[in-house]
XYZ file of C-alpha atoms in Angstrom:
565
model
C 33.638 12.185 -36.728
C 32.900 8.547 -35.907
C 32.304 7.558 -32.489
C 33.901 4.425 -30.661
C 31.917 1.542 -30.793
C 30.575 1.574 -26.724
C 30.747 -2.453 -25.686
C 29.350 -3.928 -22.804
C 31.998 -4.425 -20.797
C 33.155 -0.919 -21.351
C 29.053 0.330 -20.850
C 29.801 -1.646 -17.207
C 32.826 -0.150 -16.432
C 31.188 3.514 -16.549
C 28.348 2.563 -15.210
C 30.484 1.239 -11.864
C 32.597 4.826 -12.162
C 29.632 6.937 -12.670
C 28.112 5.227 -9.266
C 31.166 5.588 -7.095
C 31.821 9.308 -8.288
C 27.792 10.290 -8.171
C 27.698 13.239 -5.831
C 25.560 13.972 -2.640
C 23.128 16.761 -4.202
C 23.874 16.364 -7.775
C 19.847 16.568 -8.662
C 19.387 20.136 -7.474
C 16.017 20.892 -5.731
C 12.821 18.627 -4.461
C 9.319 19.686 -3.570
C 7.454 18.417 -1.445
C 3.787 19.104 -0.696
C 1.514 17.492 2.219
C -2.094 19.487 2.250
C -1.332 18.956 6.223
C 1.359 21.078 7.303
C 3.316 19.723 9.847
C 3.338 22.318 13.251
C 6.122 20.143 15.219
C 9.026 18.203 13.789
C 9.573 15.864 17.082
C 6.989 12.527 16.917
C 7.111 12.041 20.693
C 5.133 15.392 20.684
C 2.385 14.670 17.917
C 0.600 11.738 16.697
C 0.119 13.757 13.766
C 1.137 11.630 10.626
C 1.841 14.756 8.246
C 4.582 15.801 11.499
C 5.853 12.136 12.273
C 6.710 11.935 8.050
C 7.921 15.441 7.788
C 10.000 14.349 10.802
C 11.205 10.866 9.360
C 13.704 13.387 6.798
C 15.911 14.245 9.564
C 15.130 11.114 12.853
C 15.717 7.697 12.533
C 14.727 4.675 13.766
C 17.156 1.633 14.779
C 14.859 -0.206 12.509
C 11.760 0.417 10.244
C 9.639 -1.214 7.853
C 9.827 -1.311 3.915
C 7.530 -1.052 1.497
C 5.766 -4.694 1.898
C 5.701 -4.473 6.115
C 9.184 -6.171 6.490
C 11.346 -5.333 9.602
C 14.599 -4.100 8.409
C 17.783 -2.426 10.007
C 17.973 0.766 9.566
C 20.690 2.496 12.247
C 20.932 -0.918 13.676
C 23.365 -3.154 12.414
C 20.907 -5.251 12.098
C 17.701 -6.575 13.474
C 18.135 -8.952 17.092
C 16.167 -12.007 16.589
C 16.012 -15.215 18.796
C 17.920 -16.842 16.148
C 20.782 -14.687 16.214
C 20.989 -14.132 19.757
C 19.266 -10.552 19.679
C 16.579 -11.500 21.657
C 16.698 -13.603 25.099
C 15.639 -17.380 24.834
C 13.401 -15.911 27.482
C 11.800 -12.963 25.442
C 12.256 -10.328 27.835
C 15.590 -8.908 26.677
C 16.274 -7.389 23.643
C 19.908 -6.237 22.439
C 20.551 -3.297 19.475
C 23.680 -3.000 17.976
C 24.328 0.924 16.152
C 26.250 1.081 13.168
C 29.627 1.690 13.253
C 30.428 5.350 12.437
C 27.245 7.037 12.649
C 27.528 10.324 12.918
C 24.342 13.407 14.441
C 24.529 16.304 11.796
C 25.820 18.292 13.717
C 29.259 16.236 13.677
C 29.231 14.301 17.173
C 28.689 10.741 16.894
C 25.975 8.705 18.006
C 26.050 6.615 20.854
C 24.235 4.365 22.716
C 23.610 6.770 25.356
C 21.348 8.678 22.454
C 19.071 5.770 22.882
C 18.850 5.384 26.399
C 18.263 8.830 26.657
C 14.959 9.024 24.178
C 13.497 6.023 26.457
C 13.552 8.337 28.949
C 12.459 11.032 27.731
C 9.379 9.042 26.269
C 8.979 6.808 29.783
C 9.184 10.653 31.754
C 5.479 11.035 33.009
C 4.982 14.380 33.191
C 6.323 14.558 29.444
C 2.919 13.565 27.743
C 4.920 11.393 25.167
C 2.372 10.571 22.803
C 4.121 7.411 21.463
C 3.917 5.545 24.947
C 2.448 2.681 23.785
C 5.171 2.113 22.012
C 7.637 1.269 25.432
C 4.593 -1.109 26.913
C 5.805 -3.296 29.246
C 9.825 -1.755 29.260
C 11.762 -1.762 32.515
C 14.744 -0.927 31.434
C 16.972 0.538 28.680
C 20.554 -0.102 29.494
C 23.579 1.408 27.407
C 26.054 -2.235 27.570
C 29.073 -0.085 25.945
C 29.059 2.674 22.972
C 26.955 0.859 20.557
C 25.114 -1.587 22.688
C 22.077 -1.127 24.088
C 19.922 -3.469 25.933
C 16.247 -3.224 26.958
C 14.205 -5.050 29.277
C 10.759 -6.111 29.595
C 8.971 -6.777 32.766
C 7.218 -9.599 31.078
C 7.907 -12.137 28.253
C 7.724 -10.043 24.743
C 7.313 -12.062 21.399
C 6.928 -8.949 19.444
C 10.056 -6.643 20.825
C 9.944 -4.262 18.181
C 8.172 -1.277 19.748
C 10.287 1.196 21.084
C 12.525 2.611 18.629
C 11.655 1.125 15.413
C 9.327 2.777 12.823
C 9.141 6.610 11.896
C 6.587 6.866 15.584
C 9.761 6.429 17.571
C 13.519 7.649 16.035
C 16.613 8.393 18.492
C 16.702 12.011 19.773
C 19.956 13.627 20.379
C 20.620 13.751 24.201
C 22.656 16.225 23.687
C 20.300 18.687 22.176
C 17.043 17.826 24.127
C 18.460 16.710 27.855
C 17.107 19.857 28.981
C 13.874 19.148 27.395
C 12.505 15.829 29.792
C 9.394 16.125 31.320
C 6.854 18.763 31.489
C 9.360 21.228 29.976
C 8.837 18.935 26.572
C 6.749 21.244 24.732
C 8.530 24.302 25.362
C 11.862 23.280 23.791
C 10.774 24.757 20.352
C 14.337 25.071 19.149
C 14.643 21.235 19.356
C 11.645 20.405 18.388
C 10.978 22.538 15.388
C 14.813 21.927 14.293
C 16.037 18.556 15.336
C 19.590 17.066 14.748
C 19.451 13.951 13.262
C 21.044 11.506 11.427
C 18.594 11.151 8.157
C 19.313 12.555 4.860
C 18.063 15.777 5.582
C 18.569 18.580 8.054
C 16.483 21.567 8.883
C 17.450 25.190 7.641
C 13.989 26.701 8.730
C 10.710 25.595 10.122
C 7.777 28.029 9.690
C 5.240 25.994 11.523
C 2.163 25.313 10.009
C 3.130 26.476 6.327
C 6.789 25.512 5.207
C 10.039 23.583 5.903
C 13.570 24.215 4.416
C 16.161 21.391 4.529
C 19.061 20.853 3.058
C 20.981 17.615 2.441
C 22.929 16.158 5.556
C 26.765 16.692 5.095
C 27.266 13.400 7.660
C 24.802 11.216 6.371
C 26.348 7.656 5.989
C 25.943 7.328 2.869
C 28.631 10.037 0.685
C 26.331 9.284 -2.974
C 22.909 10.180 -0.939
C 20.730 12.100 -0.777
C 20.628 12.465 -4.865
C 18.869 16.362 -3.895
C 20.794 19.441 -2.439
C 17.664 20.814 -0.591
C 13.679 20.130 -0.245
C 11.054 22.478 0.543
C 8.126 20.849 2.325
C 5.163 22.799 1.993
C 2.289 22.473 4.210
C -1.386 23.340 4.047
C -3.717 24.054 1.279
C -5.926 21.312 0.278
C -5.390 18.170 -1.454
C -6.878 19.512 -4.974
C -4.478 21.944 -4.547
C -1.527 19.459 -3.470
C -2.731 17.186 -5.971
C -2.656 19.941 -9.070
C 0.865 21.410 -8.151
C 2.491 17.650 -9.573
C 0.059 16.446 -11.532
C -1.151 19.671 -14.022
C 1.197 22.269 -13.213
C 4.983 20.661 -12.394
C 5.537 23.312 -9.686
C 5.924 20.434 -6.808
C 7.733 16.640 -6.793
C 5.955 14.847 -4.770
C 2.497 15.115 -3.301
C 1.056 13.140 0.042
C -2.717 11.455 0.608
C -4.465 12.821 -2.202
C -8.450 12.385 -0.582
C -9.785 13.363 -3.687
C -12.751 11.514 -5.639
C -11.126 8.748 -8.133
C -12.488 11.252 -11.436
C -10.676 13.857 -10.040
C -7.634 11.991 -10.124
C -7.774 10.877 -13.158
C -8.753 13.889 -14.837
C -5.580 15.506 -13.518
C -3.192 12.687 -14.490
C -4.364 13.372 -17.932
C -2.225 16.160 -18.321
C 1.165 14.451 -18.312
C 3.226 15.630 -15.596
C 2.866 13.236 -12.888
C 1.594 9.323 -11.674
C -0.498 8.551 -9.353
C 0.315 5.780 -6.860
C -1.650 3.584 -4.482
C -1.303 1.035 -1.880
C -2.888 -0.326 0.807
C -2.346 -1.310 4.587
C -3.585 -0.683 7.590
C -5.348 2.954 6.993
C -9.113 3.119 7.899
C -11.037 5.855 8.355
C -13.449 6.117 11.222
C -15.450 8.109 13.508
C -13.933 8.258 16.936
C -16.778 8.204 19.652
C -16.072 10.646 22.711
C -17.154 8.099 25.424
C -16.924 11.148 28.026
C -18.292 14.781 28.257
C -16.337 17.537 26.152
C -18.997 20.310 27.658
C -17.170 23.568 28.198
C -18.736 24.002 31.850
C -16.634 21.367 33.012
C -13.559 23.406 33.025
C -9.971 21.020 33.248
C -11.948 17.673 33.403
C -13.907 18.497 30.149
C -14.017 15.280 27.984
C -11.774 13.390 30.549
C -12.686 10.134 32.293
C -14.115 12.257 35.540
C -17.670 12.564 33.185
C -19.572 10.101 31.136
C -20.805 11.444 28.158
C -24.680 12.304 28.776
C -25.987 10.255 25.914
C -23.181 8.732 23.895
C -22.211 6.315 27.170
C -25.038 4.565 26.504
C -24.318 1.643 23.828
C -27.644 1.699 21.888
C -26.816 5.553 20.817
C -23.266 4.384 19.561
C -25.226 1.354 17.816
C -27.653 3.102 16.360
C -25.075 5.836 15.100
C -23.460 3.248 12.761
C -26.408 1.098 11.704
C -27.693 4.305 9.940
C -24.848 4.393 7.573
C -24.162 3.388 3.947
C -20.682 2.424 4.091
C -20.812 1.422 0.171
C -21.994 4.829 -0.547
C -19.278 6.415 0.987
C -16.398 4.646 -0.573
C -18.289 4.846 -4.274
C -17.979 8.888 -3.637
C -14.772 9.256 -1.845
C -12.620 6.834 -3.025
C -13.451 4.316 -5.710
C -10.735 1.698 -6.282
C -8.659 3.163 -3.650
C -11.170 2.426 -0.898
C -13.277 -0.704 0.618
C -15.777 -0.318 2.829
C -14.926 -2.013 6.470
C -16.618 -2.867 9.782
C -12.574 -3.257 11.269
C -10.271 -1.198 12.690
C -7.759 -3.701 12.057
C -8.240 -4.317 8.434
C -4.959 -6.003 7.994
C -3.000 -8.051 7.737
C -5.221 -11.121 6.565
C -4.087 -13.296 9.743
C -5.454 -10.467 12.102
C -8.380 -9.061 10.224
C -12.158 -10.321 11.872
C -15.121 -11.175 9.497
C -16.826 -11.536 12.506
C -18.754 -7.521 11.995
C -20.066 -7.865 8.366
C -23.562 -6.717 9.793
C -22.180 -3.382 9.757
C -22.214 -3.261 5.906
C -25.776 -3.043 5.414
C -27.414 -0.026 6.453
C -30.310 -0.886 8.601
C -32.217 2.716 9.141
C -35.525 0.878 10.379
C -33.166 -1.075 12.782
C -31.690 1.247 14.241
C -34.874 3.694 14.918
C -35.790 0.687 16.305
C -32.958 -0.070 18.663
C -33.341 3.924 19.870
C -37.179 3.074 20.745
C -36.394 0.438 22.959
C -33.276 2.889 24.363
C -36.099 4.670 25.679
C -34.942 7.541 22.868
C -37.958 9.053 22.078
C -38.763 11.652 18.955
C -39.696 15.191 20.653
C -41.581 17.443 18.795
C -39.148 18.976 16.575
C -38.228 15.042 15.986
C -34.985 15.011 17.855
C -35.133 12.312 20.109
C -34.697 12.844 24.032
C -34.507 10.732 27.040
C -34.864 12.831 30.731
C -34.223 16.256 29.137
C -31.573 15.048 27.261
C -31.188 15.598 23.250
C -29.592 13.280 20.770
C -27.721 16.621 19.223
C -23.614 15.932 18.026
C -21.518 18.252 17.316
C -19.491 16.508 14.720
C -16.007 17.281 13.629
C -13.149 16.520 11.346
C -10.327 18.278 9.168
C -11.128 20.511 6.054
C -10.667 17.889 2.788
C -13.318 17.926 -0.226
C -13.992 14.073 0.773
C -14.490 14.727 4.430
C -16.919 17.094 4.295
C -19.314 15.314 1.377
C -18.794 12.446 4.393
C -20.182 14.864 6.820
C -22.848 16.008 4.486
C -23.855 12.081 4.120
C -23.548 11.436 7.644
C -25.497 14.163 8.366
C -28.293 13.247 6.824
C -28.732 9.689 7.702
C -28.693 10.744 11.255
C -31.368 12.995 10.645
C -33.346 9.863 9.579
C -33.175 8.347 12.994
C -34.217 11.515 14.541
C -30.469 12.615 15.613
C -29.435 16.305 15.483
C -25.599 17.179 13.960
C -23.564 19.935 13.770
C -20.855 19.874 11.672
C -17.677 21.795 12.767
C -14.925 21.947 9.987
C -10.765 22.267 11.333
C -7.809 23.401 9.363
C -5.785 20.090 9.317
C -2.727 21.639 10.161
C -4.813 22.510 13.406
C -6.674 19.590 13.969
C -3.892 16.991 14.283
C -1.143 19.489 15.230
C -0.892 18.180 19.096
C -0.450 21.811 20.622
C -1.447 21.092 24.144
C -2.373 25.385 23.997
C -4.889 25.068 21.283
C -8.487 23.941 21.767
C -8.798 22.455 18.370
C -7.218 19.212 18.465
C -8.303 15.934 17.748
C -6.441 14.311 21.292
C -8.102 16.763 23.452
C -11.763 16.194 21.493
C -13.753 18.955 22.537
C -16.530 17.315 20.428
C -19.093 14.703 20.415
C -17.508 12.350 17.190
C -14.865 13.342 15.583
C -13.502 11.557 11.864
C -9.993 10.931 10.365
C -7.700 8.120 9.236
C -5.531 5.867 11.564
C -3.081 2.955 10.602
C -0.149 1.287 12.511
C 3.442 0.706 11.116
C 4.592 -2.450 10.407
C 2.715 -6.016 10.256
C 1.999 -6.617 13.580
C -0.877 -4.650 15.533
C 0.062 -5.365 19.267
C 1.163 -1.316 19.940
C -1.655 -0.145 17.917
C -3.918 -1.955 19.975
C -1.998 -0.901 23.118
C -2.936 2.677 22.092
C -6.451 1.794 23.681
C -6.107 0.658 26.679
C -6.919 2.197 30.641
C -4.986 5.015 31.040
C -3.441 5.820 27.775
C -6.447 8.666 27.103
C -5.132 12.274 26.353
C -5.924 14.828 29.524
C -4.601 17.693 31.112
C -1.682 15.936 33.422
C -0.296 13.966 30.191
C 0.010 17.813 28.219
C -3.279 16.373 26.443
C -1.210 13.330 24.490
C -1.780 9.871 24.155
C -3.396 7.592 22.119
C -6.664 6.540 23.635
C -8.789 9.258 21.670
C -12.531 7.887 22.460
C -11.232 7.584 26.063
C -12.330 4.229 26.121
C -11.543 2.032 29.317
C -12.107 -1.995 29.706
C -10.803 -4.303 31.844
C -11.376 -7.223 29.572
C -9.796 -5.761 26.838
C -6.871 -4.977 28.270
C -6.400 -8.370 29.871
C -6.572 -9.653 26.106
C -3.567 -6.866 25.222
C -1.830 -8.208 28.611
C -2.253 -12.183 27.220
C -1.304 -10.665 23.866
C 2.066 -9.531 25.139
C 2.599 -12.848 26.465
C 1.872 -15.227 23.517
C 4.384 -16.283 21.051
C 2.166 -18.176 19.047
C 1.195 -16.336 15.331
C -1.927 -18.349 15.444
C -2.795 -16.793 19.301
C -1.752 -13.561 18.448
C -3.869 -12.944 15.805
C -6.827 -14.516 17.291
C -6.370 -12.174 20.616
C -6.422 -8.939 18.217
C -9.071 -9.572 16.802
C -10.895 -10.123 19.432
C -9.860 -6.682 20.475
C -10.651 -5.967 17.344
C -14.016 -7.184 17.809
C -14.800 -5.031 21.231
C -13.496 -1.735 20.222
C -16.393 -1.505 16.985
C -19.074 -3.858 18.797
C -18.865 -1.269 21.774
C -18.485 1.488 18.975
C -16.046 3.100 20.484
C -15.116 3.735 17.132
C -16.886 3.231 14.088
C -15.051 2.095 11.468
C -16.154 3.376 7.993
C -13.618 2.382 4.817
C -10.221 0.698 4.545
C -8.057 3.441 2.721
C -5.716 2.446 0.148
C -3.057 5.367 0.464
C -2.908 7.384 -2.632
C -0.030 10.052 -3.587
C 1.361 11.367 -6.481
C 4.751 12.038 -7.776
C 6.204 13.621 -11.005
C 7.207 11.569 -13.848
C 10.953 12.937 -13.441
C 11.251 11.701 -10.099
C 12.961 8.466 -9.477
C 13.136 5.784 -6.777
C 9.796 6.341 -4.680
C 8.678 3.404 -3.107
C 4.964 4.108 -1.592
C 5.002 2.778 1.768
C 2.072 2.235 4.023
C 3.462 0.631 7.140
C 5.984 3.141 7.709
C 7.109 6.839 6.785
C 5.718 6.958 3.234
C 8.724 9.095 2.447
C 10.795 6.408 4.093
C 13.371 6.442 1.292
C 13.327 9.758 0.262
C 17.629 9.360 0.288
C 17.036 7.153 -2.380
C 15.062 9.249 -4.565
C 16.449 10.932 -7.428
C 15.932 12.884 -10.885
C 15.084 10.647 -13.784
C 16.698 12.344 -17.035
């Protein structure tokens, strides 16, 4: 039989039906699979990036960032500028406007109270919120009527957009976590292993450390999203392993921050079943420098600001430490393409990145033996070196990845070159950036000399990722061992520069204050900066609609992904 000659006005006409009849779930199942499985599903608990993403499925934002690092709307109607009378002439007032409509999953509708509420439960002190930075400067969040809320700043702010925009700080439900303020934060698991939210998702079980079931939000604002029924995010492994499952075998969809050398990569995209995509922002990895002293004897004030470290405190250690390594090497066996070796922890973008640490490019062994001498760090006979009973001996620790390790391996050996002794101490991921104030194995609470991972900020300006640094923001027992401040690091200067910083409107002054701040945090090696990561994932070739996104959730827009035919 002959068939009807399809023309292009008819071709439009089902293609506008087929789009207002498409169906929420109509492409079955998703898999997901981050190599770090997330242990907490509430961001103001973790700093943890696999738990802030897994999280960013079911909490929103009132804004976030796209794919290039632009502010958009997101539960917000849209975003308050000067311009249209969002923000006070005076920068210190900022006013959100919700959607109309929005509903939790649960049914009940969302309300500016919502918002008020997770300022609070973020400002609560005894609550060890480790987004904090985030609220810098905040001195009030009011709730103006059901969909209005204002909040205040104590001081001018030409960069307003900290507290609740990006995937580090979505609205919490009061209704489900007012019980939950303060020190009695982490014990809510409940709420913070099964959040109601208002993303595509919601939770139908949470085994922490190994696997999450959602399925797709029956409110969600949209009727024709989420294109998937349910997702299973599966946690742990490795990333070979994460990397294989879409690549060469089909079993998973998606798979997150694939650290594996650039041959392996290609050698597993060879087989068909999946692309690999890369991007870069703001991602470096470093080695953190514990400033203070993580020995065991010290009970509750180990590695806390009540002890200098015995030998790291002193500059020409710290110095020395990265003069010794070969920060080409590294990215030519870790990451090829995907990688560029960097002296910054604030790599980008342009405006704010210094080229004023380029020394830290060439490996200077000689120099740096050198620099030790004069220290007064002197070989001993096993060719250590020591200084008043005191050994240069780390105990050096990071996640388990392929990458990481062969980075130990190298770093390892350099140091032994400038007569410094390392241990290397190996964590399960899931473990190391987990945030369980119980467990001794975390990156905030650093019971270690150096520790190495990645770290990035969302969106295009740096001010709260800088803010993460400053006096008093350091993990320790009375903040349920969150916050930001890893190396504990603590100067006066600097934070002036982050208080001028709040202050300046200028683009021009802004970027010329961070990196200055820039500039202290790796001259005083507080952290040690080692290559600019281009994020690299990989999804299968059925799956539609993925947008890799660096300054944000990199699953952002997982409600607009969907099965390619």
């Amino acid at each position: 039989m002959k068939q009807p000659c399809l023309t292009i006005a008819m071709a439009g006409a089902l293609l506008v039906s087929g789009a207002a009849t498409a169906e929420r779930g109509r492409d079955g199942h998703l898999g997901v699979i981050y190599w770090q499985a997330p242990s907490i599903l509430n961001p103001y608990l973790s700093g943890g990036t696999k738990d802030i993403e897994a999280a960013s499925m079911v909490l929103e934002p009132l804004a976030r960032f796209d794919e290039a690092g632009n502010l958009v709307p997101w539960l917000a109607a849209s975003t308050p500028t000067v311009a249209n009378g969002g923000v006070s002439a005076d920068l210190k007032t900022v006013t959100w406007t919700l959607r109309e409509g929005l509903l939790w999953s649960d049914g009940s509708p969302v309300t500016a109270a919502d918002v008020v509420f997770t300022a609070e439960y973020c400002l609560d002190p005894a609550g060890g919120c480790s987004q904090l930075a985030k609220f810098d400067d905040v001195t009030a969040v009011e709730a103006t009527d059901d969909l209005t809320v204002e909040v205040t700043f104590g001081i001018p702010k030409p960069y307003p957009y900290g507290p609740f925009v990006g995937a580090t700080s979505p609205i919490l439900q009061k209704a489900q976590f007012a019980d939950c303020v303060g020190a009695k934060a982490p014990e809510c698991t409940e709420a913070n292993f099964k959040p109601v939210g208002t993303g595509p998702f919601r939770v139908t079980e949470f085994r922490p450390n190994d696997v999450i079931s959602l399925e797709a939000n029956p409110r969600y604002r949209d009727p024709a999203k989420p294109a998937f029924a349910t997702v299973t995010f599966k946690g742990g492994g490795d990333a070979a392993a994460a990397a294989r499952a879409v690549l060469e075998t089909g079993e998973f969809d998606y798979a997150w921050n694939l650290q594996l050398a650039p041959d392996v990569l290609e050698d597993m995209q060879a087989a068909g079943k999946g692309a690999v995509v890369s991007s870069f922002g703001t991602l470096v990895e470093r080695l953190v420098v514990n400033l203070t002293d993580p020995s065991p004897d010290l009970g509750d004030a180990r590695s806390t600001r009540a002890h200098p470290h015995p030998f790291l405190s002193d500059p020409a250690v710290r110095k020395a430490l990265s003069m010794a390594i070969d920060r080409n090497l590294l990215v030519e066996i870790g990451y090829g393409r995907a990688g560029r070796p960097t002296c910054n922890v604030v790599p980008a973008p342009a405006i704010y990145a210094s080229d004023a640490n380029e020394d830290c490019l060439a490996r200077d062994i000689d120099g740096a033996k050198r620099l030790l001498d004069e220290a007064g760090w002197r070989p001993g006979p096993d060719g250590i070196r020591q200084k008043d009973g005191i050994r240069l001996s780390i105990l050096y620790q990071t996640s388990a990845n392929a990458v990481r390790q062969d980075f130990q391996a190298l770093v390892k050996q350099w140091w032994s070159e400038i007569g410094v002794e390392t241990e290397l101490r190996n964590i399960d991921a899931s473990v190391f950036f987990g945030g369980d104030p119980g467990s001794p194995d975390t990156y905030q609470k650093f019971f270690a000399d150096i520790q190495m991972y990645a770290n990035n900020f969302e969106g295009a300006d740096p001010e709260p990722y800088l803010g993460g640094w400053r006096c008093g923001n350091e993990p320790r027992p009375a903040s349920q061992w969150q916050g930001e401040n890893v190396p504990r690091y603590c100067d006066e200067d600097y934070d002036r520069l982050l208080g001028r910083m709040a202050k300046t409107g200028d683009l021009g002054e802004r970027a010329a204050l961070a990196r200055a701040m820039n500039d202290m945090l790796v001259r005083d090696h507080a952290l040690i900066p080692l290559v600019h990561r281009g994020r690299v994932s990989a999804h299968a070739r059925s799956l539609g609609g993925v947008l890799l996104n660096t300054w944000d959730s990199e699953i952002w827009n997982i409600a607009d992904w969907r099965r390619i035919r």
